[in-house]
């Protein structure tokens, strides 16, 4: 069933101050103040029209420096083994990353972003508007993450990052 | 810059009651009551551990029946031409879909879902937990979507779907 391959091509590249996977914050909310850019290839530029009306956008990208996939991982936030699909670990069967970032402004083919938790040079696959209507969900259970207190999450989430607004 | 290809393989398949792209609701919140399943291939089953602690999950999938990409589209919700990246239109350069669904329960390798806005037979690429900590964002601008009133959105969002809890 799983033999066929699905092929995508990058629409651009993500530029950030994170050059080491080990020191890249794990999620945008632990990367506040981390500026970065999505540089969209010229051929796709027209597709960016109207995007700057949205304060937040999803980026979908290839986790191009992820280690080989594992089905059981220790998430960054907790020293307990978990099924990889219950985590945001990069070592997943398809190395696809997803971040919700603040779109600060658009300058032609360049999107200026805040909260960038993405490694410099990352191939970008897609951009979608984050919509309060569709994407802001009142969850009632957050699994093992409900066990992690916010201060622990913040400290672990930074992963050595000491710049931005998180001194 | 954009010549290299990135290849993924499905981790499973999505089963739903939607057999026609034209009648598939456009987003989970217009598909309440639409039950469906994500059937994960056995080789990836172990990665589902701990997932059922989360009430909501992201599915990332291939929009396998999308029409050829366009950079300017009319979104489902509005008769105005918009840049494709400011919409959730399936006709995008990389036909990648993203939905936040309610995880009703897990039964072995099968995830039972509600709010399924996805075509039957869709190849599944990744599953991530939806986390209130990471993903529930207070947006301050929702672009052109702020122009669409909720009743219009609901009617257009259903796209001919008349089952579920939306008579």
mmCIF file with all atom_site columns, C-alpha atoms in Angstrom, chain A residues 7-92:
data_model
loop_
_atom_site.group_PDB
_atom_site.id
_atom_site.type_symbol
_atom_site.label_atom_id
_atom_site.label_alt_id
_atom_site.label_comp_id
_atom_site.label_asym_id
_atom_site.label_entity_id
_atom_site.label_seq_id
_atom_site.pdbx_PDB_ins_code
_atom_site.Cartn_x
_atom_site.Cartn_y
_atom_site.Cartn_z
_atom_site.occupancy
_atom_site.B_iso_or_equiv
_atom_site.pdbx_formal_charge
_atom_site.auth_seq_id
_atom_site.auth_comp_id
_atom_site.auth_asym_id
_atom_site.auth_atom_id
_atom_site.pdbx_PDB_model_num
ATOM 1  C CA . UNK A 1 7  ? 7.020  14.386 -5.057  1.00 0.00 ? 7  UNK A CA 1
ATOM 2  C CA . UNK A 1 8  ? 7.039  18.081 -4.232  1.00 0.00 ? 8  UNK A CA 1
ATOM 3  C CA . UNK A 1 9  ? 9.327  20.923 -5.194  1.00 0.00 ? 9  UNK A CA 1
ATOM 4  C CA . UNK A 1 10 ? 10.283 23.809 -2.923  1.00 0.00 ? 10 UNK A CA 1
ATOM 5  C CA . UNK A 1 11 ? 8.502  27.106 -3.490  1.00 0.00 ? 11 UNK A CA 1
ATOM 6  C CA . UNK A 1 12 ? 11.191 28.994 -1.610  1.00 0.00 ? 12 UNK A CA 1
ATOM 7  C CA . UNK A 1 13 ? 13.669 28.880 1.226   1.00 0.00 ? 13 UNK A CA 1
ATOM 8  C CA . UNK A 1 14 ? 13.504 29.941 4.877   1.00 0.00 ? 14 UNK A CA 1
ATOM 9  C CA . UNK A 1 15 ? 16.215 32.230 6.203   1.00 0.00 ? 15 UNK A CA 1
ATOM 10 C CA . UNK A 1 16 ? 16.750 32.443 9.955   1.00 0.00 ? 16 UNK A CA 1
ATOM 11 C CA . UNK A 1 17 ? 19.429 32.977 12.563  1.00 0.00 ? 17 UNK A CA 1
ATOM 12 C CA . UNK A 1 18 ? 19.313 29.285 13.494  1.00 0.00 ? 18 UNK A CA 1
ATOM 13 C CA . UNK A 1 19 ? 22.264 27.474 11.969  1.00 0.00 ? 19 UNK A CA 1
ATOM 14 C CA . UNK A 1 20 ? 22.387 24.501 14.328  1.00 0.00 ? 20 UNK A CA 1
ATOM 15 C CA . UNK A 1 21 ? 19.478 22.074 14.591  1.00 0.00 ? 21 UNK A CA 1
ATOM 16 C CA . UNK A 1 22 ? 20.396 21.470 18.240  1.00 0.00 ? 22 UNK A CA 1
ATOM 17 C CA . UNK A 1 23 ? 19.930 25.125 19.152  1.00 0.00 ? 23 UNK A CA 1
ATOM 18 C CA . UNK A 1 24 ? 16.793 25.871 17.169  1.00 0.00 ? 24 UNK A CA 1
ATOM 19 C CA . UNK A 1 25 ? 13.765 26.595 19.372  1.00 0.00 ? 25 UNK A CA 1
ATOM 20 C CA . UNK A 1 26 ? 11.158 23.884 19.090  1.00 0.00 ? 26 UNK A CA 1
ATOM 21 C CA . UNK A 1 27 ? 8.067  25.989 18.444  1.00 0.00 ? 27 UNK A CA 1
ATOM 22 C CA . UNK A 1 28 ? 7.232  29.584 17.490  1.00 0.00 ? 28 UNK A CA 1
ATOM 23 C CA . UNK A 1 29 ? 5.994  30.441 20.971  1.00 0.00 ? 29 UNK A CA 1
ATOM 24 C CA . UNK A 1 30 ? 9.487  29.671 22.295  1.00 0.00 ? 30 UNK A CA 1
ATOM 25 C CA . UNK A 1 31 ? 11.038 31.695 19.492  1.00 0.00 ? 31 UNK A CA 1
ATOM 26 C CA . UNK A 1 32 ? 9.365  35.051 20.089  1.00 0.00 ? 32 UNK A CA 1
ATOM 27 C CA . UNK A 1 33 ? 11.687 37.752 18.797  1.00 0.00 ? 33 UNK A CA 1
ATOM 28 C CA . UNK A 1 34 ? 13.416 35.332 16.398  1.00 0.00 ? 34 UNK A CA 1
ATOM 29 C CA . UNK A 1 35 ? 13.156 37.160 13.126  1.00 0.00 ? 35 UNK A CA 1
ATOM 30 C CA . UNK A 1 36 ? 13.432 35.368 9.853   1.00 0.00 ? 36 UNK A CA 1
ATOM 31 C CA . UNK A 1 37 ? 12.319 35.454 6.251   1.00 0.00 ? 37 UNK A CA 1
ATOM 32 C CA . UNK A 1 38 ? 10.624 33.211 3.777   1.00 0.00 ? 38 UNK A CA 1
ATOM 33 C CA . UNK A 1 39 ? 12.143 33.979 0.392   1.00 0.00 ? 39 UNK A CA 1
ATOM 34 C CA . UNK A 1 40 ? 9.727  32.796 -2.280  1.00 0.00 ? 40 UNK A CA 1
ATOM 35 C CA . UNK A 1 41 ? 11.061 31.897 -5.723  1.00 0.00 ? 41 UNK A CA 1
ATOM 36 C CA . UNK A 1 42 ? 10.063 34.531 -8.276  1.00 0.00 ? 42 UNK A CA 1
ATOM 37 C CA . UNK A 1 43 ? 7.953  32.152 -10.332 1.00 0.00 ? 43 UNK A CA 1
ATOM 38 C CA . UNK A 1 44 ? 5.520  31.797 -7.390  1.00 0.00 ? 44 UNK A CA 1
ATOM 39 C CA . UNK A 1 45 ? 5.473  35.447 -6.330  1.00 0.00 ? 45 UNK A CA 1
ATOM 40 C CA . UNK A 1 46 ? 2.032  36.230 -7.719  1.00 0.00 ? 46 UNK A CA 1
ATOM 41 C CA . UNK A 1 47 ? 0.540  33.636 -5.360  1.00 0.00 ? 47 UNK A CA 1
ATOM 42 C CA . UNK A 1 48 ? 1.499  35.818 -2.371  1.00 0.00 ? 48 UNK A CA 1
ATOM 43 C CA . UNK A 1 49 ? -1.114 38.445 -3.228  1.00 0.00 ? 49 UNK A CA 1
ATOM 44 C CA . UNK A 1 50 ? -3.467 39.224 -0.299  1.00 0.00 ? 50 UNK A CA 1
ATOM 45 C CA . UNK A 1 51 ? -1.364 37.201 2.134   1.00 0.00 ? 51 UNK A CA 1
ATOM 46 C CA . UNK A 1 52 ? -0.264 40.268 4.077   1.00 0.00 ? 52 UNK A CA 1
ATOM 47 C CA . UNK A 1 53 ? -3.835 40.768 5.263   1.00 0.00 ? 53 UNK A CA 1
ATOM 48 C CA . UNK A 1 54 ? -3.245 37.867 7.649   1.00 0.00 ? 54 UNK A CA 1
ATOM 49 C CA . UNK A 1 55 ? -1.369 38.375 10.905  1.00 0.00 ? 55 UNK A CA 1
ATOM 50 C CA . UNK A 1 56 ? -0.367 34.714 11.124  1.00 0.00 ? 56 UNK A CA 1
ATOM 51 C CA . UNK A 1 57 ? 0.474  32.103 8.520   1.00 0.00 ? 57 UNK A CA 1
ATOM 52 C CA . UNK A 1 58 ? 1.295  28.414 8.420   1.00 0.00 ? 58 UNK A CA 1
ATOM 53 C CA . UNK A 1 59 ? 4.556  27.392 6.844   1.00 0.00 ? 59 UNK A CA 1
ATOM 54 C CA . UNK A 1 60 ? 4.888  23.778 5.731   1.00 0.00 ? 60 UNK A CA 1
ATOM 55 C CA . UNK A 1 61 ? 8.453  22.759 5.048   1.00 0.00 ? 61 UNK A CA 1
ATOM 56 C CA . UNK A 1 62 ? 10.900 19.905 4.717   1.00 0.00 ? 62 UNK A CA 1
ATOM 57 C CA . UNK A 1 63 ? 12.812 19.119 7.915   1.00 0.00 ? 63 UNK A CA 1
ATOM 58 C CA . UNK A 1 64 ? 15.865 18.740 5.721   1.00 0.00 ? 64 UNK A CA 1
ATOM 59 C CA . UNK A 1 65 ? 18.359 18.027 8.488   1.00 0.00 ? 65 UNK A CA 1
ATOM 60 C CA . UNK A 1 66 ? 16.209 15.651 10.502  1.00 0.00 ? 66 UNK A CA 1
ATOM 61 C CA . UNK A 1 67 ? 17.821 12.449 11.688  1.00 0.00 ? 67 UNK A CA 1
ATOM 62 C CA . UNK A 1 68 ? 16.422 9.154  10.374  1.00 0.00 ? 68 UNK A CA 1
ATOM 63 C CA . UNK A 1 69 ? 12.808 8.489  11.324  1.00 0.00 ? 69 UNK A CA 1
ATOM 64 C CA . UNK A 1 70 ? 11.878 6.739  14.552  1.00 0.00 ? 70 UNK A CA 1
ATOM 65 C CA . UNK A 1 71 ? 8.450  5.592  15.657  1.00 0.00 ? 71 UNK A CA 1
ATOM 66 C CA . UNK A 1 72 ? 9.154  6.073  19.370  1.00 0.00 ? 72 UNK A CA 1
ATOM 67 C CA . UNK A 1 73 ? 10.909 9.279  20.437  1.00 0.00 ? 73 UNK A CA 1
ATOM 68 C CA . UNK A 1 74 ? 11.583 11.345 23.517  1.00 0.00 ? 74 UNK A CA 1
ATOM 69 C CA . UNK A 1 75 ? 9.958  14.708 22.796  1.00 0.00 ? 75 UNK A CA 1
ATOM 70 C CA . UNK A 1 76 ? 11.928 17.866 23.520  1.00 0.00 ? 76 UNK A CA 1
ATOM 71 C CA . UNK A 1 77 ? 9.542  18.782 26.320  1.00 0.00 ? 77 UNK A CA 1
ATOM 72 C CA . UNK A 1 78 ? 9.649  15.560 28.341  1.00 0.00 ? 78 UNK A CA 1
ATOM 73 C CA . UNK A 1 79 ? 11.994 12.648 29.128  1.00 0.00 ? 79 UNK A CA 1
ATOM 74 C CA . UNK A 1 80 ? 9.357  10.049 28.409  1.00 0.00 ? 80 UNK A CA 1
ATOM 75 C CA . UNK A 1 81 ? 9.153  7.906  25.281  1.00 0.00 ? 81 UNK A CA 1
ATOM 76 C CA . UNK A 1 82 ? 6.166  8.725  23.113  1.00 0.00 ? 82 UNK A CA 1
ATOM 77 C CA . UNK A 1 83 ? 4.788  7.661  19.753  1.00 0.00 ? 83 UNK A CA 1
ATOM 78 C CA . UNK A 1 84 ? 6.285  10.030 17.186  1.00 0.00 ? 84 UNK A CA 1
ATOM 79 C CA . UNK A 1 85 ? 2.881  11.103 15.822  1.00 0.00 ? 85 UNK A CA 1
ATOM 80 C CA . UNK A 1 86 ? 1.942  12.400 19.299  1.00 0.00 ? 86 UNK A CA 1
ATOM 81 C CA . UNK A 1 87 ? 4.989  14.709 19.152  1.00 0.00 ? 87 UNK A CA 1
ATOM 82 C CA . UNK A 1 88 ? 6.420  17.400 16.890  1.00 0.00 ? 88 UNK A CA 1
ATOM 83 C CA . UNK A 1 89 ? 9.792  15.616 16.728  1.00 0.00 ? 89 UNK A CA 1
ATOM 84 C CA . UNK A 1 90 ? 11.568 16.048 13.366  1.00 0.00 ? 90 UNK A CA 1
ATOM 85 C CA . UNK A 1 91 ? 12.507 12.329 13.224  1.00 0.00 ? 91 UNK A CA 1
ATOM 86 C CA . UNK A 1 92 ? 9.201  11.308 11.627  1.00 0.00 ? 92 UNK A CA 1
#
